[in-house]
Short mmCIF file of C-alpha atoms in Angstrom, two decimals:
data_model
loop_
_atom_site.label_atom_id
_atom_site.label_comp_id
_atom_site.label_asym_id
_atom_site.label_seq_id
_atom_site.Cartn_x
_atom_site.Cartn_y
_atom_site.Cartn_z
CA PRO K 1 -109.24 -23.95 -85.53
CA LYS K 2 -105.68 -22.65 -85.44
CA PRO K 3 -103.92 -23.82 -88.64
CA GLU K 4 -101.09 -25.46 -86.68
CA ASN K 5 -103.62 -27.67 -84.83
CA ALA K 6 -105.94 -28.46 -87.72
CA ILE K 7 -105.67 -30.86 -90.63
CA THR K 8 -105.76 -28.35 -93.48
CA ILE K 9 -107.22 -29.51 -96.76
CA ALA K 10 -106.92 -27.11 -99.69
CA VAL K 11 -109.53 -27.70 -102.39
CA SER K 12 -109.46 -26.07 -105.81
CA SER K 13 -112.59 -24.26 -106.95
CA ARG K 14 -112.93 -26.52 -110.00
CA ALA K 15 -112.84 -29.62 -107.77
CA LEU K 16 -115.42 -28.22 -105.32
CA PHE K 17 -117.78 -26.84 -107.98
CA ARG K 18 -118.67 -27.69 -111.55
CA MET K 19 -117.13 -24.97 -113.70
CA GLU K 20 -116.86 -26.66 -117.11
CA GLU K 21 -118.95 -24.02 -118.91
CA GLU K 22 -116.93 -21.20 -117.39
CA GLN K 23 -113.65 -22.92 -118.23
CA LYS K 24 -114.80 -23.29 -121.83
CA ILE K 25 -115.46 -19.52 -122.02
CA TYR K 26 -112.01 -18.85 -120.54
CA ASN K 27 -110.29 -21.18 -123.05
CA GLU K 28 -112.20 -19.98 -126.11
CA GLN K 29 -112.86 -16.28 -125.41
CA GLY K 30 -110.18 -15.23 -122.94
CA VAL K 31 -109.99 -13.82 -119.44
CA GLU K 32 -112.09 -10.68 -120.02
CA ALA K 33 -115.10 -12.62 -121.33
CA TYR K 34 -114.65 -15.12 -118.49
CA VAL K 35 -114.63 -12.43 -115.78
CA LYS K 36 -117.63 -10.67 -117.39
CA TYR K 37 -119.59 -13.95 -117.46
CA GLN K 38 -118.81 -14.57 -113.79
CA LEU K 39 -119.87 -11.05 -112.80
CA ASP K 40 -123.10 -11.36 -114.79
CA HIS K 41 -123.87 -14.65 -113.01
CA GLU K 42 -122.49 -13.87 -109.53
CA ASN K 43 -125.85 -14.58 -107.82
CA GLU K 44 -126.20 -17.94 -109.59
CA PRO K 45 -124.54 -20.65 -107.46
CA PHE K 46 -122.19 -23.14 -109.09
CA LEU K 47 -123.37 -26.74 -109.15
CA PRO K 48 -121.58 -29.10 -106.73
CA GLY K 49 -118.39 -30.67 -108.12
CA ALA K 50 -116.64 -33.99 -107.51
CA ALA K 51 -115.04 -32.90 -104.20
CA PHE K 52 -118.29 -31.42 -102.81
CA PRO K 53 -119.52 -34.58 -100.97
CA PHE K 54 -116.02 -35.05 -99.51
CA VAL K 55 -116.04 -31.50 -98.09
CA LYS K 56 -119.57 -32.01 -96.70
CA ALA K 57 -118.42 -35.25 -95.04
CA LEU K 58 -115.42 -33.44 -93.49
CA GLU K 59 -117.84 -30.88 -92.06
CA ALA K 60 -120.02 -33.66 -90.64
CA VAL K 61 -116.94 -35.12 -88.90
CA ASN K 62 -116.06 -31.65 -87.55
CA THR K 63 -119.58 -31.34 -86.09
CA GLN K 64 -119.17 -34.66 -84.29
CA LEU K 65 -115.67 -33.77 -83.07
CA ARG K 66 -116.95 -30.45 -81.66
CA GLU K 67 -119.69 -32.32 -79.78
CA LEU K 68 -117.27 -34.93 -78.39
CA TYR K 69 -114.31 -32.59 -77.71
CA PRO K 70 -115.65 -29.02 -77.42
CA ASP K 71 -112.28 -27.52 -76.41
CA SER K 72 -110.20 -29.27 -79.08
CA GLU K 73 -108.94 -27.48 -82.17
CA GLU K 74 -107.89 -30.71 -83.88
CA LEU K 75 -110.42 -30.33 -86.67
CA PHE K 76 -110.45 -30.36 -90.45
CA ASP K 77 -109.91 -26.88 -91.89
CA ILE K 78 -110.97 -26.38 -95.51
CA VAL K 79 -109.26 -23.71 -97.62
CA LEU K 80 -110.65 -22.83 -101.04
CA MET K 81 -107.65 -22.52 -103.35
CA THR K 82 -108.16 -20.89 -106.74
CA ASN K 83 -106.13 -19.05 -109.33
CA ASN K 84 -109.21 -16.95 -110.12
CA HIS K 85 -109.36 -13.19 -109.78
CA ALA K 86 -111.16 -11.46 -106.89
CA GLN K 87 -114.08 -10.49 -109.18
CA VAL K 88 -114.82 -14.19 -109.66
CA GLY K 89 -114.45 -14.72 -105.92
CA VAL K 90 -117.84 -13.09 -105.30
CA ARG K 91 -119.60 -15.92 -107.12
CA LEU K 92 -117.51 -18.52 -105.28
CA ILE K 93 -118.34 -16.98 -101.90
CA ASN K 94 -122.03 -16.72 -102.86
CA SER K 95 -121.97 -20.42 -103.83
CA ILE K 96 -120.34 -21.39 -100.52
CA ASN K 97 -122.97 -19.41 -98.62
CA HIS K 98 -125.77 -20.88 -100.76
CA TYR K 99 -124.79 -24.44 -99.78
CA GLY K 100 -123.99 -23.51 -96.17
CA LEU K 101 -120.39 -24.72 -96.41
CA PHE K 102 -118.09 -23.91 -93.50
CA ILE K 103 -115.18 -22.51 -95.50
CA GLU K 104 -113.68 -19.39 -93.95
CA ARG K 105 -110.31 -19.16 -95.69
CA PHE K 106 -109.75 -18.44 -99.37
CA CYS K 107 -106.68 -18.07 -101.50
CA MET K 108 -107.35 -16.25 -104.77
CA THR K 109 -104.11 -15.88 -106.67
CA GLY K 110 -105.28 -13.77 -109.63
CA GLY K 111 -103.90 -16.06 -112.30
CA ASN K 112 -100.78 -17.28 -110.48
CA SER K 113 -100.30 -20.93 -109.60
CA PRO K 114 -101.59 -21.68 -106.08
CA ILE K 115 -98.76 -24.15 -105.39
CA CYS K 116 -96.47 -21.62 -103.72
CA TYR K 117 -99.27 -20.68 -101.30
CA LEU K 118 -99.93 -24.22 -100.05
CA LYS K 119 -97.10 -24.20 -97.49
CA ALA K 120 -98.14 -20.77 -96.19
CA TYR K 121 -101.56 -22.26 -95.45
CA HIS K 122 -99.99 -25.25 -93.62
CA THR K 123 -101.66 -27.55 -96.16
CA ASN K 124 -101.75 -31.26 -95.30
CA LEU K 125 -103.66 -32.31 -98.43
CA TYR K 126 -104.32 -30.54 -101.74
CA LEU K 127 -107.18 -31.65 -104.00
CA SER K 128 -107.42 -30.32 -107.54
CA SER K 129 -108.87 -31.28 -110.91
CA ASP K 130 -105.60 -30.11 -112.51
CA ALA K 131 -103.10 -33.01 -112.58
CA GLU K 132 -100.20 -30.64 -113.35
CA LYS K 133 -100.85 -28.60 -110.18
CA VAL K 134 -101.18 -31.81 -108.18
CA SER K 135 -97.75 -32.93 -109.46
CA GLY K 136 -96.36 -29.51 -108.51
CA ALA K 137 -97.70 -29.86 -104.97
CA ILE K 138 -96.24 -33.37 -104.62
CA GLU K 139 -92.85 -32.06 -105.76
CA GLU K 140 -93.10 -29.48 -102.95
CA GLY K 141 -93.61 -32.33 -100.45
CA ILE K 142 -97.37 -31.78 -99.99
CA ALA K 143 -99.75 -34.74 -100.21
CA ALA K 144 -102.04 -34.12 -103.17
CA ALA K 145 -104.55 -35.92 -105.35
CA THR K 146 -106.27 -35.30 -108.65
CA ILE K 147 -110.06 -35.16 -108.42
CA PHE K 148 -111.85 -36.50 -111.48
CA SER K 149 -115.46 -35.71 -112.31
CA PRO K 150 -117.39 -38.98 -112.50
CA SER K 151 -118.84 -39.90 -115.91
CA LYS K 152 -122.16 -40.75 -114.25
CA ASP K 153 -124.01 -39.61 -111.14
CA LEU K 154 -122.79 -41.41 -108.04
CA GLU K 155 -124.44 -41.49 -104.64
CA VAL K 156 -121.69 -40.56 -102.17
CA SER K 157 -122.35 -40.04 -98.47
CA GLU K 158 -122.12 -36.46 -97.23
CA GLU K 159 -122.52 -37.63 -93.62
CA GLN K 160 -119.77 -40.27 -93.35
CA LEU K 161 -116.15 -39.67 -94.25
CA ARG K 162 -114.81 -42.63 -96.23
CA VAL K 163 -111.27 -42.49 -97.59
CA ALA K 164 -109.39 -45.25 -99.42
CA PHE K 165 -105.61 -44.85 -99.55
CA ASP K 166 -103.35 -46.65 -101.98
CA GLY K 167 -100.71 -48.56 -100.02
CA ASP K 168 -97.89 -48.48 -102.60
CA ALA K 169 -96.10 -45.11 -102.77
CA VAL K 170 -98.86 -43.39 -100.78
CA LEU K 171 -99.06 -44.82 -97.25
CA PHE K 172 -95.89 -46.87 -97.65
CA SER K 173 -92.81 -46.70 -99.87
CA ASP K 174 -93.01 -48.01 -103.42
CA GLU K 175 -90.24 -50.62 -102.92
CA SER K 176 -92.62 -53.56 -103.56
CA GLU K 177 -93.98 -51.91 -106.69
CA GLN K 178 -90.44 -51.32 -107.97
CA ILE K 179 -89.55 -55.01 -107.49
CA VAL K 180 -92.63 -56.10 -109.49
CA LYS K 181 -91.75 -53.68 -112.31
CA ALA K 182 -88.07 -54.65 -112.41
CA HIS K 183 -88.19 -58.41 -111.72
CA GLY K 184 -91.78 -59.64 -112.07
CA LEU K 185 -94.22 -61.29 -109.68
CA ASP K 186 -92.14 -64.37 -108.84
CA MET K 187 -89.28 -62.25 -107.49
CA PHE K 188 -91.81 -60.05 -105.70
CA PHE K 189 -93.33 -62.99 -103.80
CA GLU K 190 -89.86 -64.26 -102.94
CA HIS K 191 -88.85 -60.83 -101.65
CA GLU K 192 -92.05 -60.43 -99.62
CA LYS K 193 -91.66 -63.85 -98.00
CA ALA K 194 -88.04 -63.11 -97.06
CA HIS K 195 -88.99 -59.70 -95.59
CA GLU K 196 -92.45 -60.43 -94.18
CA ASN K 197 -91.48 -59.33 -90.65
CA LYS K 198 -89.79 -56.12 -91.82
CA PRO K 199 -92.21 -53.18 -92.08
CA LEU K 200 -92.29 -51.13 -95.27
CA ALA K 201 -90.88 -47.62 -95.07
CA GLN K 202 -93.33 -44.73 -94.79
#
């Protein structure tokens, strides 16, 4: 799909795949040892990460949309966003091919923060395991969320897309939340009753 027509979701490599061991090498031994490890293991696919089922579900929705509306380009477009170097990209691409993921666009920044690239990719949503980068994206006006690795194995559908949005400060303004914090629940209920026919701001 053309980026201007698609809903573009940028996913970090560490959200899409499990890279804890590699990150440990990077933190303890430095970038050279990290790159060498990745090159030595480039034909060994990464294990699926926390965002993997979500990406698979997006692809399942795309398949259905293509069947229902073959001429439409209003699809989900997944961009792999990583601050890795190109040498590491070979293993990422091999992993994507191994799992048959439909990801055609990559942004490999070679150590730079990916935040400045998000707008260039027309990103609608950025998912990362790095809370600092997520905060940076939000400050740039891009919807973003931190992906946490579950502490135990969870069965998540890869066929159905299920998304739960927080109402306060996500879908709607945080005015109700601010009233609770500043004045407590009693004032909140009073305020809500008085304004029940007035919609919350976006």
